[in-house]
Amino acid sequence: MRTSRGVRSRREGIIVKLVSDDGIVRYGEIAPLPEFGSETIEAAIAFCRRLGDRVSTETIRSIPDTLPACQFGFESAILGCQNLAPASLSCSRLLPAGEAAIAKVANTPPQSTFKWKIGVEAVDRELDILSELARSLPPGGKLRLDANGGLNWETANRWLACCDQLGIELFEQPLPVGEFDAMQKLRDRYATPIALDESVATVTQMERCHQRGWRGIFVVKPCIAGFPSRLRQLCRDCDLDTVFSSVFESAIAREFALRLAATVQKVPRAVGFGVEGWLATTDE
Ligand code: MG
């Protein structure tokens, strides 16, 4: 998968299996994404090894904030899906970068939502592709863009001016994480809704951006955000406008994450879990 940050070809994670004293088996998944600020897979493995064979609920609740993917993996295992809504939201389909996206949009069902990664090729080229992509959408189809923080002030303005004309659904993380104030300005200047993503990878960062006045959309990657209980509480207490999204986790974390999305997301927009065809398993 190509993004403005380069190419990703592997995805590693840990499946957590907990067996309670009365024999009930529960599963969770640790799916780190260190380039988004979570712990590394090595740190997660080291943490699991340190736990040994027995782990208490208190130990799980005290996993430090430096291990957000472990917080999710263990707490989702003990919480289970019982108190969450059935997964009912439609998924946006992740398109390949560049012009390959156009063919993937053709002949798709009405009302489909697509996500296209930008900032991979030259701006002029990508803006040409964008116009064609927008024209190729099925009836009622929506297109969202994701720059993964790869633009600067000038290119972000060019992109957003085009997005306003084309009625783009939303625009994820135009500028790098440090440029919070500039993203606020873009939000005031354009009609296209802007979503923070890399800036709000964890619950702690979500809290901070909300305190600093962000009232746009929050992309939530639940598997690396930290404790799901805390995430749910924050979204509820602060009435956050969220769109949930995948970190290429397996079916175990996906089921929990989709149900959490159905429970927490207040605007019924498509969630970013349409990653079929991007994952193949290996036994390595
Ligand atoms: Mg994103």
GROMACS .gro file of C-alpha atoms and ligand atoms in nm:
model
  285
    1MET     CA    1   0.000   0.000   0.000
    2ARG     CA    2   0.137   0.338  -0.102
    3THR     CA    3   0.073   0.651   0.103
    4SER     CA    4   0.248   0.989   0.126
    5ARG     CA    5   0.472   0.818   0.386
    6GLY     CA    6   0.594   0.543   0.157
    7VAL     CA    7   0.515   0.178   0.097
    8ARG     CA    8   0.381  -0.069   0.354
    9SER     CA    9   0.399  -0.438   0.267
   10ARG     CA   10   0.374  -0.620   0.602
   11ARG     CA   11   0.147  -0.610   0.902
   12GLU     CA   12   0.236  -0.786   1.228
   13GLY     CA   13   0.025  -0.820   1.539
   14ILE     CA   14  -0.036  -1.033   1.847
   15ILE     CA   15  -0.347  -1.237   1.929
   16VAL     CA   16  -0.420  -1.231   2.303
   17LYS     CA   17  -0.597  -1.538   2.448
   18LEU     CA   18  -0.723  -1.505   2.805
   19VAL     CA   19  -0.869  -1.802   2.994
   20SER     CA   20  -1.053  -1.710   3.313
   21ASP     CA   21  -1.042  -1.926   3.627
   22ASP     CA   22  -1.385  -2.065   3.535
   23GLY     CA   23  -1.257  -2.164   3.191
   24ILE     CA   24  -1.410  -1.890   2.973
   25VAL     CA   25  -1.189  -1.809   2.675
   26ARG     CA   26  -1.166  -1.452   2.544
   27TYR     CA   27  -0.963  -1.311   2.258
   28GLY     CA   28  -0.815  -0.972   2.190
   29GLU     CA   29  -0.568  -0.835   1.939
   30ILE     CA   30  -0.268  -0.608   1.970
   31ALA     CA   31  -0.219  -0.435   1.635
   32PRO     CA   32   0.049  -0.166   1.678
   33LEU     CA   33   0.117   0.105   1.422
   34PRO     CA   34   0.431   0.281   1.546
   35GLU     CA   35   0.436   0.536   1.264
   36PHE     CA   36   0.108   0.662   1.410
   37GLY     CA   37   0.260   0.688   1.756
   38SER     CA   38   0.172   0.352   1.908
   39GLU     CA   39   0.428   0.118   2.061
   40THR     CA   40   0.629  -0.108   1.831
   41ILE     CA   41   0.553  -0.478   1.790
   42GLU     CA   42   0.879  -0.550   1.977
   43ALA     CA   43   0.767  -0.339   2.275
   44ALA     CA   44   0.429  -0.513   2.276
   45ILE     CA   45   0.591  -0.859   2.269
   46ALA     CA   46   0.827  -0.760   2.552
   47PHE     CA   47   0.531  -0.637   2.759
   48CYS     CA   48   0.337  -0.962   2.704
   49ARG     CA   49   0.643  -1.171   2.802
   50ARG     CA   50   0.685  -0.972   3.123
   51LEU     CA   51   0.324  -1.051   3.221
   52GLY     CA   52   0.396  -1.422   3.244
   53ASP     CA   53   0.118  -1.682   3.256
   54ARG     CA   54  -0.131  -1.511   3.483
   55VAL     CA   55  -0.277  -1.163   3.445
   56SER     CA   56  -0.533  -0.985   3.663
   57THR     CA   57  -0.794  -0.729   3.561
   58GLU     CA   58  -0.607  -0.475   3.778
   59THR     CA   59  -0.288  -0.540   3.582
   60ILE     CA   60  -0.475  -0.487   3.256
   61ARG     CA   61  -0.634  -0.164   3.379
   62SER     CA   62  -0.288  -0.034   3.475
   63ILE     CA   63  -0.118  -0.088   3.137
   64PRO     CA   64   0.064   0.245   3.079
   65ASP     CA   65  -0.035   0.498   2.811
   66THR     CA   66   0.293   0.427   2.634
   67LEU     CA   67   0.139   0.093   2.524
   68PRO     CA   68  -0.195   0.200   2.367
   69ALA     CA   69  -0.224  -0.103   2.136
   70CYS     CA   70  -0.171  -0.334   2.438
   71GLN     CA   71  -0.434  -0.136   2.633
   72PHE     CA   72  -0.679  -0.203   2.350
   73GLY     CA   73  -0.582  -0.567   2.298
   74PHE     CA   74  -0.621  -0.667   2.662
   75GLU     CA   75  -0.918  -0.452   2.759
   76SER     CA   76  -1.118  -0.545   2.447
   77ALA     CA   77  -1.059  -0.911   2.539
   78ILE     CA   78  -1.202  -0.869   2.891
   79LEU     CA   79  -1.489  -0.641   2.784
   80GLY     CA   80  -1.604  -0.853   2.491
   81CYS     CA   81  -1.877  -0.739   2.254
   82GLN     CA   82  -2.183  -0.791   2.480
   83ASN     CA   83  -2.248  -0.426   2.559
   84LEU     CA   84  -2.181  -0.295   2.211
   85ALA     CA   85  -2.425  -0.233   1.926
   86PRO     CA   86  -2.424  -0.475   1.631
   87ALA     CA   87  -2.179  -0.365   1.363
   88SER     CA   88  -2.414  -0.185   1.125
   89LEU     CA   89  -2.220   0.091   0.950
   90SER     CA   90  -2.115   0.066   0.588
   91CYS     CA   91  -1.745   0.069   0.506
   92SER     CA   92  -1.556   0.308   0.283
   93ARG     CA   93  -1.345   0.128   0.026
   94LEU     CA   94  -0.976   0.204   0.026
   95LEU     CA   95  -0.859   0.286  -0.326
   96PRO     CA   96  -0.504   0.243  -0.453
   97ALA     CA   97  -0.301   0.563  -0.486
   98GLY     CA   98  -0.259   0.731  -0.823
   99GLU     CA   99  -0.463   0.675  -1.135
  100ALA     CA  100  -0.523   0.305  -1.055
  101ALA     CA  101  -0.806   0.436  -0.833
  102ILE     CA  102  -1.025   0.533  -1.131
  103ALA     CA  103  -1.077   0.177  -1.255
  104LYS     CA  104  -1.166   0.061  -0.900
  105VAL     CA  105  -1.454   0.307  -0.878
  106ALA     CA  106  -1.617   0.197  -1.204
  107ASN     CA  107  -1.926  -0.028  -1.179
  108THR     CA  108  -1.958  -0.007  -0.802
  109PRO     CA  109  -2.296   0.001  -0.619
  110PRO     CA  110  -2.479   0.333  -0.569
  111GLN     CA  111  -2.411   0.520  -0.241
  112SER     CA  112  -2.063   0.364  -0.204
  113THR     CA  113  -1.800   0.563  -0.014
  114PHE     CA  114  -1.436   0.557  -0.124
  115LYS     CA  115  -1.113   0.674   0.030
  116TRP     CA  116  -0.819   0.783  -0.182
  117LYS     CA  117  -0.467   0.842  -0.050
  118ILE     CA  118  -0.307   1.155  -0.192
  119GLY     CA  119   0.032   1.326  -0.174
  120VAL     CA  120   0.190   1.026  -0.343
  121GLU     CA  121   0.248   1.178  -0.689
  122ALA     CA  122   0.285   1.539  -0.814
  123VAL     CA  123  -0.003   1.769  -0.711
  124ASP     CA  124  -0.105   1.870  -1.064
  125ARG     CA  125  -0.123   1.508  -1.174
  126GLU     CA  126  -0.324   1.406  -0.869
  127LEU     CA  127  -0.567   1.697  -0.905
  128ASP     CA  128  -0.637   1.584  -1.265
  129ILE     CA  129  -0.701   1.231  -1.140
  130LEU     CA  130  -0.927   1.372  -0.866
  131SER     CA  131  -1.156   1.541  -1.119
  132GLU     CA  132  -1.188   1.220  -1.315
  133LEU     CA  133  -1.237   1.014  -1.000
  134ALA     CA  134  -1.517   1.245  -0.883
  135ARG     CA  135  -1.685   1.214  -1.225
  136SER     CA  136  -1.658   0.833  -1.212
  137LEU     CA  137  -1.837   0.790  -0.877
  138PRO     CA  138  -2.157   0.583  -0.877
  139PRO     CA  139  -2.489   0.764  -0.811
  140GLY     CA  140  -2.488   0.893  -0.452
  141GLY     CA  141  -2.126   0.787  -0.418
  142LYS     CA  142  -1.891   0.973  -0.184
  143LEU     CA  143  -1.519   1.031  -0.198
  144ARG     CA  144  -1.293   1.114   0.097
  145LEU     CA  145  -0.926   1.202   0.068
  146ASP     CA  146  -0.636   1.124   0.298
  147ALA     CA  147  -0.308   1.318   0.277
  148ASN     CA  148  -0.154   1.145   0.579
  149GLY     CA  149  -0.007   1.482   0.678
  150GLY     CA  150   0.188   1.503   0.351
  151LEU     CA  151   0.085   1.852   0.228
  152ASN     CA  152   0.209   2.202   0.304
  153TRP     CA  153   0.003   2.521   0.341
  154GLU     CA  154   0.012   2.601  -0.030
  155THR     CA  155  -0.074   2.255  -0.162
  156ALA     CA  156  -0.339   2.202   0.107
  157ASN     CA  157  -0.515   2.519  -0.011
  158ARG     CA  158  -0.503   2.402  -0.373
  159TRP     CA  159  -0.648   2.064  -0.279
  160LEU     CA  160  -0.923   2.203  -0.058
  161ALA     CA  161  -1.033   2.461  -0.318
  162CYS     CA  162  -1.084   2.170  -0.564
  163CYS     CA  163  -1.255   1.960  -0.296
  164ASP     CA  164  -1.508   2.239  -0.231
  165GLN     CA  165  -1.595   2.246  -0.602
  166LEU     CA  166  -1.627   1.870  -0.630
  167GLY     CA  167  -1.821   1.813  -0.307
  168ILE     CA  168  -1.564   1.585  -0.145
  169GLU     CA  169  -1.704   1.414   0.168
  170LEU     CA  170  -1.409   1.485   0.400
  171PHE     CA  171  -1.035   1.545   0.398
  172GLU     CA  172  -0.807   1.359   0.640
  173GLN     CA  173  -0.498   1.516   0.797
  174PRO     CA  174  -0.384   1.764   0.529
  175LEU     CA  175  -0.082   1.890   0.727
  176PRO     CA  176   0.176   1.732   0.959
  177VAL     CA  177   0.086   1.669   1.323
  178GLY     CA  178   0.262   1.981   1.455
  179GLU     CA  179   0.055   2.219   1.238
  180PHE     CA  180  -0.260   2.221   1.445
  181ASP     CA  181  -0.330   2.596   1.415
  182ALA     CA  182  -0.292   2.588   1.036
  183MET     CA  183  -0.541   2.300   1.016
  184GLN     CA  184  -0.786   2.505   1.225
  185LYS     CA  185  -0.744   2.785   0.967
  186LEU     CA  186  -0.811   2.545   0.679
  187ARG     CA  187  -1.119   2.427   0.862
  188ASP     CA  188  -1.250   2.784   0.887
  189ARG     CA  189  -1.167   2.862   0.527
  190TYR     CA  190  -1.322   2.569   0.336
  191ALA     CA  191  -1.658   2.393   0.326
  192THR     CA  192  -1.502   2.047   0.292
  193PRO     CA  193  -1.495   1.895   0.643
  194ILE     CA  194  -1.144   1.833   0.773
  195ALA     CA  195  -1.067   1.532   0.990
  196LEU     CA  196  -0.764   1.501   1.216
  197ASP     CA  197  -0.611   1.155   1.203
  198GLU     CA  198  -0.237   1.129   1.279
  199SER     CA  199  -0.283   1.423   1.523
  200VAL     CA  200  -0.529   1.221   1.732
  201ALA     CA  201  -0.392   0.866   1.732
  202THR     CA  202  -0.452   0.809   2.104
  203VAL     CA  203  -0.724   0.907   2.350
  204THR     CA  204  -0.477   1.138   2.523
  205GLN     CA  205  -0.411   1.322   2.195
  206MET     CA  206  -0.784   1.337   2.121
  207GLU     CA  207  -0.840   1.500   2.460
  208ARG     CA  208  -0.564   1.750   2.397
  209CYS     CA  209  -0.693   1.854   2.052
  210HIS     CA  210  -1.046   1.888   2.187
  211GLN     CA  211  -0.913   2.110   2.468
  212ARG     CA  212  -0.728   2.321   2.211
  213GLY     CA  213  -1.058   2.381   2.036
  214TRP     CA  214  -1.079   2.125   1.756
  215ARG     CA  215  -1.445   2.086   1.664
  216GLY     CA  216  -1.394   1.913   1.331
  217ILE     CA  217  -1.396   1.538   1.275
  218PHE     CA  218  -1.174   1.297   1.469
  219VAL     CA  219  -1.055   0.987   1.284
  220VAL     CA  220  -1.048   0.715   1.549
  221LYS     CA  221  -0.828   0.410   1.508
  222PRO     CA  222  -0.960   0.220   1.809
  223CYS     CA  223  -0.694  -0.052   1.798
  224ILE     CA  224  -0.415   0.198   1.873
  225ALA     CA  225  -0.615   0.459   2.067
  226GLY     CA  226  -0.577   0.299   2.411
  227PHE     CA  227  -0.840   0.162   2.650
  228PRO     CA  228  -1.174   0.129   2.465
  229SER     CA  229  -1.362   0.220   2.785
  230ARG     CA  230  -1.179   0.553   2.802
  231LEU     CA  231  -1.233   0.618   2.430
  232ARG     CA  232  -1.604   0.557   2.461
  233GLN     CA  233  -1.628   0.784   2.765
  234LEU     CA  234  -1.441   1.070   2.595
  235CYS     CA  235  -1.652   1.052   2.277
  236ARG     CA  236  -1.966   1.059   2.487
  237ASP     CA  237  -1.860   1.328   2.737
  238CYS     CA  238  -1.728   1.566   2.469
  239ASP     CA  239  -1.985   1.473   2.203
  240LEU     CA  240  -1.704   1.418   1.950
  241ASP     CA  241  -1.776   1.385   1.578
  242THR     CA  242  -1.583   1.072   1.485
  243VAL     CA  243  -1.517   0.842   1.194
  244PHE     CA  244  -1.373   0.507   1.293
  245SER     CA  245  -1.095   0.355   1.090
  246SER     CA  246  -0.891   0.039   1.050
  247VAL     CA  247  -0.522  -0.018   1.118
  248PHE     CA  248  -0.528  -0.337   0.908
  249GLU     CA  249  -0.616  -0.551   1.207
  250SER     CA  250  -0.746  -0.908   1.175
  251ALA     CA  251  -1.106  -1.025   1.224
  252ILE     CA  252  -1.066  -1.043   1.603
  253ALA     CA  253  -1.003  -0.673   1.662
  254ARG     CA  254  -1.218  -0.577   1.365
  255GLU     CA  255  -1.538  -0.719   1.513
  256PHE     CA  256  -1.487  -0.534   1.840
  257ALA     CA  257  -1.380  -0.211   1.663
  258LEU     CA  258  -1.682  -0.213   1.429
  259ARG     CA  259  -1.922  -0.263   1.719
  260LEU     CA  260  -1.753   0.011   1.913
  261ALA     CA  261  -1.792   0.235   1.607
  262ALA     CA  262  -2.164   0.152   1.581
  263THR     CA  263  -2.199   0.238   1.951
  264VAL     CA  264  -1.994   0.559   1.955
  265GLN     CA  265  -2.005   0.726   1.611
  266LYS     CA  266  -2.280   0.988   1.612
  267VAL     CA  267  -2.287   1.074   1.239
  268PRO     CA  268  -2.370   0.760   1.038
  269ARG     CA  269  -2.093   0.801   0.780
  270ALA     CA  270  -1.908   0.503   0.638
  271VAL     CA  271  -1.630   0.369   0.858
  272GLY     CA  272  -1.279   0.323   0.724
  273PHE     CA  273  -1.270  -0.055   0.742
  274GLY     CA  274  -1.306  -0.134   0.370
  275VAL     CA  275  -0.967  -0.299   0.338
  276GLU     CA  276  -1.071  -0.619   0.161
  277GLY     CA  277  -0.815  -0.728  -0.092
  278TRP     CA  278  -0.535  -0.545   0.091
  279LEU     CA  279  -0.461  -0.820   0.343
  280ALA     CA  280  -0.326  -1.167   0.276
  281THR     CA  281  -0.210  -1.391   0.560
  282THR     CA  282   0.127  -1.561   0.582
  283ASP     CA  283   0.255  -1.818   0.833
  284GLU     CA  284   0.592  -1.656   0.873
  285MG      MG  285  -0.594   0.876   0.760
   0.00000   0.00000   0.00000
